[in-house]
Amino acid sequence: MDLLLKALFCVVLAYSVWHSLRVIYITGLFVRRYNHQPGPCRIIPGIEYGSEDIQTLSNGIALITAGMNAGVTDTPHKFRGIYTFDFNNPNKNLTKLKFTGNLAEEDFVPHGFHVWTDKHTGSVTVFAVNHGRNYWDNESVEVFKYDDKAQSLHHLRTIRDTNFRRSAIYKQKF
């Protein structure tokens, strides 16, 4: 009987140690964390309803989409568009990018987007999901060339397809 109790005690002890180590591992008790933020958090004025997507370029400039307010208000969103934020100068506010090309700004209601940088030329192409002025009616992907110096997006083309569900973007292929 003593042998059986000792075996049971060892099993319970082993389980308790295993469970305790598992809890310590899951909670990250002994994990060292580094503060990698660029500075203190603050509210950046200029985007009333928040942002759908943010992507940071290698030069520290973040591109931010805004304007997807379906169901939030009945009025058109005056802040919709794509903005930049400079992490190199974090006290500066947002800059709204100007549009060039054949896309009317009032027809652009951005949602998520993807940025592709050509490794050879450094040119930045932006693929933005556009829900259109009436939301959900004119789903498309708008393709822009980003001009950092002019703070503008040049509209290259519109891609529409009723079979869009999810797209994986590499260069200009879906």
PDB file of C-alpha atoms in Angstrom:
ATOM      1  CA  MET A   1       0.000   0.000   0.000  1.00  0.00           C
ATOM      2  CA  ASP A   2       2.864   2.376   0.784  1.00  0.00           C
ATOM      3  CA  LEU A   3       4.313   1.823  -2.668  1.00  0.00           C
ATOM      4  CA  LEU A   4       0.954   2.677  -4.296  1.00  0.00           C
ATOM      5  CA  LEU A   5       0.643   5.885  -2.227  1.00  0.00           C
ATOM      6  CA  LYS A   6       4.198   6.911  -3.114  1.00  0.00           C
ATOM      7  CA  ALA A   7       3.504   6.318  -6.817  1.00  0.00           C
ATOM      8  CA  LEU A   8       0.242   8.312  -6.614  1.00  0.00           C
ATOM      9  CA  PHE A   9       2.041  11.109  -4.760  1.00  0.00           C
ATOM     10  CA  CYS A  10       4.757  11.213  -7.461  1.00  0.00           C
ATOM     11  CA  VAL A  11       2.145  11.367 -10.255  1.00  0.00           C
ATOM     12  CA  VAL A  12       0.229  14.185  -8.516  1.00  0.00           C
ATOM     13  CA  LEU A  13       3.474  16.040  -7.804  1.00  0.00           C
ATOM     14  CA  ALA A  14       4.660  15.658 -11.416  1.00  0.00           C
ATOM     15  CA  TYR A  15       1.289  16.901 -12.726  1.00  0.00           C
ATOM     16  CA  SER A  16       1.350  19.876 -10.331  1.00  0.00           C
ATOM     17  CA  VAL A  17       4.875  20.845 -11.370  1.00  0.00           C
ATOM     18  CA  TRP A  18       3.978  20.462 -15.063  1.00  0.00           C
ATOM     19  CA  HIS A  19       0.816  22.546 -14.631  1.00  0.00           C
ATOM     20  CA  SER A  20       2.665  25.256 -12.657  1.00  0.00           C
ATOM     21  CA  LEU A  21       5.401  25.505 -15.287  1.00  0.00           C
ATOM     22  CA  ARG A  22       2.774  25.672 -18.013  1.00  0.00           C
ATOM     23  CA  VAL A  23       0.985  28.556 -16.259  1.00  0.00           C
ATOM     24  CA  ILE A  24       4.307  30.395 -15.825  1.00  0.00           C
ATOM     25  CA  TYR A  25       5.110  29.875 -19.524  1.00  0.00           C
ATOM     26  CA  ILE A  26       1.645  30.987 -20.744  1.00  0.00           C
ATOM     27  CA  THR A  27       1.629  34.133 -18.606  1.00  0.00           C
ATOM     28  CA  GLY A  28       5.145  35.027 -19.728  1.00  0.00           C
ATOM     29  CA  LEU A  29       6.322  35.586 -16.185  1.00  0.00           C
ATOM     30  CA  PHE A  30      10.039  35.408 -17.007  1.00  0.00           C
ATOM     31  CA  VAL A  31       9.890  36.889 -20.511  1.00  0.00           C
ATOM     32  CA  ARG A  32      11.799  40.122 -20.959  1.00  0.00           C
ATOM     33  CA  ARG A  33       9.898  42.723 -22.948  1.00  0.00           C
ATOM     34  CA  TYR A  34      11.441  45.697 -24.706  1.00  0.00           C
ATOM     35  CA  ASN A  35       9.643  48.976 -25.320  1.00  0.00           C
ATOM     36  CA  HIS A  36       9.754  49.265 -29.087  1.00  0.00           C
ATOM     37  CA  GLN A  37       7.254  52.070 -29.496  1.00  0.00           C
ATOM     38  CA  PRO A  38       8.474  55.279 -31.091  1.00  0.00           C
ATOM     39  CA  GLY A  39       7.230  57.358 -28.162  1.00  0.00           C
ATOM     40  CA  PRO A  40       4.292  58.102 -25.915  1.00  0.00           C
ATOM     41  CA  CYS A  41       0.817  57.397 -27.288  1.00  0.00           C
ATOM     42  CA  ARG A  42      -1.385  60.308 -28.303  1.00  0.00           C
ATOM     43  CA  ILE A  43      -4.561  60.909 -30.257  1.00  0.00           C
ATOM     44  CA  ILE A  44      -3.724  62.238 -33.704  1.00  0.00           C
ATOM     45  CA  PRO A  45      -6.367  64.704 -34.907  1.00  0.00           C
ATOM     46  CA  GLY A  46      -7.650  64.380 -38.455  1.00  0.00           C
ATOM     47  CA  ILE A  47      -9.372  61.023 -38.622  1.00  0.00           C
ATOM     48  CA  GLU A  48     -12.763  61.256 -36.979  1.00  0.00           C
ATOM     49  CA  TYR A  49     -13.780  57.583 -36.999  1.00  0.00           C
ATOM     50  CA  GLY A  50     -10.390  55.938 -36.844  1.00  0.00           C
ATOM     51  CA  SER A  51      -8.447  53.952 -39.354  1.00  0.00           C
ATOM     52  CA  GLU A  52      -8.960  50.642 -41.089  1.00  0.00           C
ATOM     53  CA  ASP A  53      -5.376  49.914 -42.048  1.00  0.00           C
ATOM     54  CA  ILE A  54      -1.869  51.238 -41.447  1.00  0.00           C
ATOM     55  CA  GLN A  55       1.329  50.206 -43.204  1.00  0.00           C
ATOM     56  CA  THR A  56       4.751  51.661 -42.490  1.00  0.00           C
ATOM     57  CA  LEU A  57       7.280  52.125 -45.275  1.00  0.00           C
ATOM     58  CA  SER A  58      10.995  51.534 -44.778  1.00  0.00           C
ATOM     59  CA  ASN A  59      11.621  55.308 -44.545  1.00  0.00           C
ATOM     60  CA  GLY A  60       9.408  55.653 -41.437  1.00  0.00           C
ATOM     61  CA  ILE A  61       6.367  57.052 -43.233  1.00  0.00           C
ATOM     62  CA  ALA A  62       3.098  55.293 -42.373  1.00  0.00           C
ATOM     63  CA  LEU A  63       0.232  55.219 -44.862  1.00  0.00           C
ATOM     64  CA  ILE A  64      -3.184  55.198 -43.163  1.00  0.00           C
ATOM     65  CA  THR A  65      -6.623  54.624 -44.680  1.00  0.00           C
ATOM     66  CA  ALA A  66      -9.653  56.432 -43.293  1.00  0.00           C
ATOM     67  CA  GLY A  67     -13.245  56.930 -44.293  1.00  0.00           C
ATOM     68  CA  MET A  68     -14.930  53.559 -43.917  1.00  0.00           C
ATOM     69  CA  ASN A  69     -17.893  54.642 -41.803  1.00  0.00           C
ATOM     70  CA  ALA A  70     -20.657  52.360 -43.057  1.00  0.00           C
ATOM     71  CA  GLY A  71     -23.313  52.219 -40.377  1.00  0.00           C
ATOM     72  CA  VAL A  72     -21.674  54.870 -38.179  1.00  0.00           C
ATOM     73  CA  THR A  73     -23.353  57.938 -39.690  1.00  0.00           C
ATOM     74  CA  ASP A  74     -25.654  58.728 -42.598  1.00  0.00           C
ATOM     75  CA  THR A  75     -23.518  61.605 -43.822  1.00  0.00           C
ATOM     76  CA  PRO A  76     -20.582  61.259 -46.207  1.00  0.00           C
ATOM     77  CA  HIS A  77     -17.289  60.971 -44.389  1.00  0.00           C
ATOM     78  CA  LYS A  78     -15.317  64.183 -44.849  1.00  0.00           C
ATOM     79  CA  PHE A  79     -12.055  62.564 -43.740  1.00  0.00           C
ATOM     80  CA  ARG A  80     -11.985  59.642 -46.171  1.00  0.00           C
ATOM     81  CA  GLY A  81      -8.782  59.088 -48.061  1.00  0.00           C
ATOM     82  CA  ILE A  82      -5.233  57.954 -47.464  1.00  0.00           C
ATOM     83  CA  TYR A  83      -3.037  59.884 -45.057  1.00  0.00           C
ATOM     84  CA  THR A  84       0.620  59.816 -44.070  1.00  0.00           C
ATOM     85  CA  PHE A  85       2.163  59.965 -40.631  1.00  0.00           C
ATOM     86  CA  ASP A  86       5.895  60.523 -40.225  1.00  0.00           C
ATOM     87  CA  PHE A  87       7.363  58.426 -37.406  1.00  0.00           C
ATOM     88  CA  ASN A  88      10.608  60.365 -37.874  1.00  0.00           C
ATOM     89  CA  ASN A  89       8.726  63.483 -36.748  1.00  0.00           C
ATOM     90  CA  PRO A  90       6.016  62.095 -34.410  1.00  0.00           C
ATOM     91  CA  ASN A  91       4.866  65.504 -33.129  1.00  0.00           C
ATOM     92  CA  LYS A  92       3.648  66.422 -36.612  1.00  0.00           C
ATOM     93  CA  ASN A  93       0.032  65.589 -37.480  1.00  0.00           C
ATOM     94  CA  LEU A  94      -1.394  63.688 -40.439  1.00  0.00           C
ATOM     95  CA  THR A  95      -1.056  64.772 -44.052  1.00  0.00           C
ATOM     96  CA  LYS A  96      -3.831  63.854 -46.465  1.00  0.00           C
ATOM     97  CA  LEU A  97      -2.472  62.612 -49.787  1.00  0.00           C
ATOM     98  CA  LYS A  98      -3.674  64.389 -52.927  1.00  0.00           C
ATOM     99  CA  PHE A  99      -5.106  62.386 -55.835  1.00  0.00           C
ATOM    100  CA  THR A 100      -4.032  62.635 -59.439  1.00  0.00           C
ATOM    101  CA  GLY A 101      -5.367  60.583 -62.320  1.00  0.00           C
ATOM    102  CA  ASN A 102      -8.883  59.598 -63.312  1.00  0.00           C
ATOM    103  CA  LEU A 103     -10.433  58.564 -59.963  1.00  0.00           C
ATOM    104  CA  ALA A 104     -12.792  61.112 -58.423  1.00  0.00           C
ATOM    105  CA  GLU A 105     -11.937  61.583 -54.751  1.00  0.00           C
ATOM    106  CA  GLU A 106     -15.625  61.481 -53.739  1.00  0.00           C
ATOM    107  CA  ASP A 107     -15.874  57.971 -55.234  1.00  0.00           C
ATOM    108  CA  PHE A 108     -13.009  56.687 -53.090  1.00  0.00           C
ATOM    109  CA  VAL A 109     -14.078  55.028 -49.828  1.00  0.00           C
ATOM    110  CA  PRO A 110     -10.987  53.111 -48.739  1.00  0.00           C
ATOM    111  CA  HIS A 111     -10.966  50.028 -46.579  1.00  0.00           C
ATOM    112  CA  GLY A 112      -7.833  47.929 -46.253  1.00  0.00           C
ATOM    113  CA  PHE A 113      -4.822  48.230 -48.487  1.00  0.00           C
ATOM    114  CA  HIS A 114      -1.455  46.728 -49.308  1.00  0.00           C
ATOM    115  CA  VAL A 115       1.772  48.514 -50.157  1.00  0.00           C
ATOM    116  CA  TRP A 116       4.316  46.976 -52.505  1.00  0.00           C
ATOM    117  CA  THR A 117       7.792  48.490 -52.895  1.00  0.00           C
ATOM    118  CA  ASP A 118       9.842  47.564 -55.953  1.00  0.00           C
ATOM    119  CA  LYS A 119      13.272  46.529 -54.635  1.00  0.00           C
ATOM    120  CA  HIS A 120      15.056  47.721 -57.771  1.00  0.00           C
ATOM    121  CA  THR A 121      13.469  51.130 -58.365  1.00  0.00           C
ATOM    122  CA  GLY A 122      12.140  51.949 -54.876  1.00  0.00           C
ATOM    123  CA  SER A 123       8.782  52.864 -56.418  1.00  0.00           C
ATOM    124  CA  VAL A 124       5.818  52.316 -54.081  1.00  0.00           C
ATOM    125  CA  THR A 125       2.544  50.890 -55.408  1.00  0.00           C
ATOM    126  CA  VAL A 126      -0.586  51.029 -53.247  1.00  0.00           C
ATOM    127  CA  PHE A 127      -3.433  48.540 -53.758  1.00  0.00           C
ATOM    128  CA  ALA A 128      -6.487  49.903 -51.919  1.00  0.00           C
ATOM    129  CA  VAL A 129      -9.868  48.208 -51.479  1.00  0.00           C
ATOM    130  CA  ASN A 130     -12.537  50.733 -52.476  1.00  0.00           C
ATOM    131  CA  HIS A 131     -16.174  50.305 -51.487  1.00  0.00           C
ATOM    132  CA  GLY A 132     -17.292  53.211 -53.653  1.00  0.00           C
ATOM    133  CA  ARG A 133     -19.551  56.135 -52.846  1.00  0.00           C
ATOM    134  CA  ASN A 134     -22.580  53.966 -52.027  1.00  0.00           C
ATOM    135  CA  TYR A 135     -20.506  51.447 -50.071  1.00  0.00           C
ATOM    136  CA  TRP A 136     -20.692  47.797 -51.150  1.00  0.00           C
ATOM    137  CA  ASP A 137     -22.156  48.747 -54.606  1.00  0.00           C
ATOM    138  CA  ASN A 138     -18.938  49.277 -56.506  1.00  0.00           C
ATOM    139  CA  GLU A 139     -16.328  47.046 -54.880  1.00  0.00           C
ATOM    140  CA  SER A 140     -12.949  47.417 -56.535  1.00  0.00           C
ATOM    141  CA  VAL A 141      -9.226  47.520 -55.966  1.00  0.00           C
ATOM    142  CA  GLU A 142      -7.658  50.844 -56.862  1.00  0.00           C
ATOM    143  CA  VAL A 143      -3.996  50.833 -57.873  1.00  0.00           C
ATOM    144  CA  PHE A 144      -1.946  53.958 -57.116  1.00  0.00           C
ATOM    145  CA  LYS A 145       1.658  55.038 -57.415  1.00  0.00           C
ATOM    146  CA  TYR A 146       2.774  56.824 -54.246  1.00  0.00           C
ATOM    147  CA  ASP A 147       4.846  59.983 -54.709  1.00  0.00           C
ATOM    148  CA  ASP A 148       6.550  60.841 -51.415  1.00  0.00           C
ATOM    149  CA  LYS A 149       7.907  64.204 -52.558  1.00  0.00           C
ATOM    150  CA  ALA A 150       4.569  65.481 -53.924  1.00  0.00           C
ATOM    151  CA  GLN A 151       2.582  63.823 -51.116  1.00  0.00           C
ATOM    152  CA  SER A 152       0.223  62.363 -53.706  1.00  0.00           C
ATOM    153  CA  LEU A 153      -1.252  59.163 -55.058  1.00  0.00           C
ATOM    154  CA  HIS A 154      -1.416  58.827 -58.825  1.00  0.00           C
ATOM    155  CA  HIS A 155      -4.307  56.560 -59.840  1.00  0.00           C
ATOM    156  CA  LEU A 156      -3.069  53.930 -62.283  1.00  0.00           C
ATOM    157  CA  ARG A 157      -6.095  51.692 -62.724  1.00  0.00           C
ATOM    158  CA  THR A 158      -9.242  50.171 -61.230  1.00  0.00           C
ATOM    159  CA  ILE A 159      -9.617  46.411 -60.919  1.00  0.00           C
ATOM    160  CA  ARG A 160     -13.161  45.014 -60.636  1.00  0.00           C
ATOM    161  CA  ASP A 161     -14.281  41.418 -60.595  1.00  0.00           C
ATOM    162  CA  THR A 162     -17.439  39.837 -59.222  1.00  0.00           C
ATOM    163  CA  ASN A 163     -15.374  36.844 -58.119  1.00  0.00           C
ATOM    164  CA  PHE A 164     -13.283  38.814 -55.601  1.00  0.00           C
ATOM    165  CA  ARG A 165     -13.362  37.177 -52.203  1.00  0.00           C
ATOM    166  CA  ARG A 166      -9.823  37.399 -50.886  1.00  0.00           C
ATOM    167  CA  SER A 167      -6.834  38.511 -52.845  1.00  0.00           C
ATOM    168  CA  ALA A 168      -3.169  37.846 -52.333  1.00  0.00           C
ATOM    169  CA  ILE A 169      -1.144  40.622 -53.867  1.00  0.00           C
ATOM    170  CA  TYR A 170       2.324  40.296 -55.353  1.00  0.00           C
ATOM    171  CA  LYS A 171       3.437  42.986 -57.773  1.00  0.00           C
ATOM    172  CA  GLN A 172       0.240  43.522 -59.769  1.00  0.00           C
ATOM    173  CA  LYS A 173      -1.097  39.990 -59.827  1.00  0.00           C
ATOM    174  CA  PHE A 174      -3.994  38.522 -57.870  1.00  0.00           C
TER     175      PHE A 174
END
